Coordinates of C-alpha atoms in Angstrom, one line a residue:
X9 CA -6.3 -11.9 -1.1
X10 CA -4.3 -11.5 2.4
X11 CA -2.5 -14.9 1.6
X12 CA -1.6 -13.4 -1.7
X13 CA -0.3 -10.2 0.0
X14 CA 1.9 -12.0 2.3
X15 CA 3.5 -14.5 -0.5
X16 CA 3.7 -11.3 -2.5
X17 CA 5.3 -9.5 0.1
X18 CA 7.3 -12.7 1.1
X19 CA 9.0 -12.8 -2.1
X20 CA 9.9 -9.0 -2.9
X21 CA 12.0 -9.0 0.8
X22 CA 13.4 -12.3 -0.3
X23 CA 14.2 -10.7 -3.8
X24 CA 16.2 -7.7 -2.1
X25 CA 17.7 -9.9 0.4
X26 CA 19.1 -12.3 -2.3
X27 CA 20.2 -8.8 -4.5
X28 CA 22.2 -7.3 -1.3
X29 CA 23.4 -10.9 -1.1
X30 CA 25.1 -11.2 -4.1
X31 CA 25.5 -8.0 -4.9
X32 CA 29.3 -7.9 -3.7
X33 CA 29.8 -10.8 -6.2
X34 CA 27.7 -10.1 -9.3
X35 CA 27.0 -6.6 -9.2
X36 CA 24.7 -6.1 -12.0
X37 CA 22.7 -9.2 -10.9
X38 CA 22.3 -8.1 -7.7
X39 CA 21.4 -4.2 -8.9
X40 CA 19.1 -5.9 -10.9
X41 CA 17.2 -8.4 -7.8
X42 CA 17.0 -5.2 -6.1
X43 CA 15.5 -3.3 -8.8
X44 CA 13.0 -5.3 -10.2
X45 CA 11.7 -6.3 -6.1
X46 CA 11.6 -2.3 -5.5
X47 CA 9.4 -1.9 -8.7
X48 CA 7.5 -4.6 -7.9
X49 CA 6.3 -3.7 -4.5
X50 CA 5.4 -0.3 -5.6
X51 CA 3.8 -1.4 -9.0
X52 CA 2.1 -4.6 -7.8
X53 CA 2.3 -4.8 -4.4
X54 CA 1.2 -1.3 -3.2
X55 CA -2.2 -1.3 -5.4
X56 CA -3.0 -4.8 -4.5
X57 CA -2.6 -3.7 -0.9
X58 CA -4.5 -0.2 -1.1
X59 CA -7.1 -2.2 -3.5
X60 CA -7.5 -5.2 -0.4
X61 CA -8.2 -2.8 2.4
X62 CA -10.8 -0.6 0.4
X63 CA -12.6 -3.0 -0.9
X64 CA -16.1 -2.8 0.9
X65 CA -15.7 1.2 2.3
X66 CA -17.8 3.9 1.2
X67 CA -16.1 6.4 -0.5
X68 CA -18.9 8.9 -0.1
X69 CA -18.2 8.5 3.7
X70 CA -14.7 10.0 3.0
X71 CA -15.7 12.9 0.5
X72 CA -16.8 16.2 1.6
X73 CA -20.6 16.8 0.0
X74 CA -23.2 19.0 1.0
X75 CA -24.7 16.3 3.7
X76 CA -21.4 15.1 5.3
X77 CA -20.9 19.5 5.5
X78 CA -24.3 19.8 7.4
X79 CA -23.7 16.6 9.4
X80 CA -20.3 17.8 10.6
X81 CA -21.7 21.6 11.7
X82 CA -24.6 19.7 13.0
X83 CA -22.5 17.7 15.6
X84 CA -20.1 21.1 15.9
X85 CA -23.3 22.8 17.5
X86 CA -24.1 19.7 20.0
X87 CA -20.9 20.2 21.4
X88 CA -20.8 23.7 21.6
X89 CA -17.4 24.4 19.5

């Protein structure tokens, strides 16, 4: 997954490179490079990303329920705040 990340992420920068590249030229084909690498690192890129680094987390860790509540006042009274 982190190899297909970096190719992924490899490829959108080279995408908007090229479009600022030949954008001066062929200006709806560089709008266009530019475009479609912008949408695709927020559309593909992004999730994949978020997706990779949450994988194996706990979201109940994260969420505040009745035990994380009692755990949190329960370390607020060991330190006396």
């Amino acid at each position: 997954m982190r190899i297909v990340l970096i190719v992924l992420i490899v490829l959108i920068a080279g995408g908007t490179c090229f479009g600022f590249y030949i954008r001066p030229e062929d200006y709806r084909l560089g709008e266009l490079c530019i475009g479609i690498s912008i949408a695709s690192l927020f559309f593909l890129w992004m999730p994949l990303f978020i997706f990779h680094r949450w994988r194996k987390r706990s979201f109940k860790d994260y969420m505040l329920t009745k035990e994380n509540i009692d755990k949190m006042r329960d370390e607020g009274r060991k330190k006396n705040l």
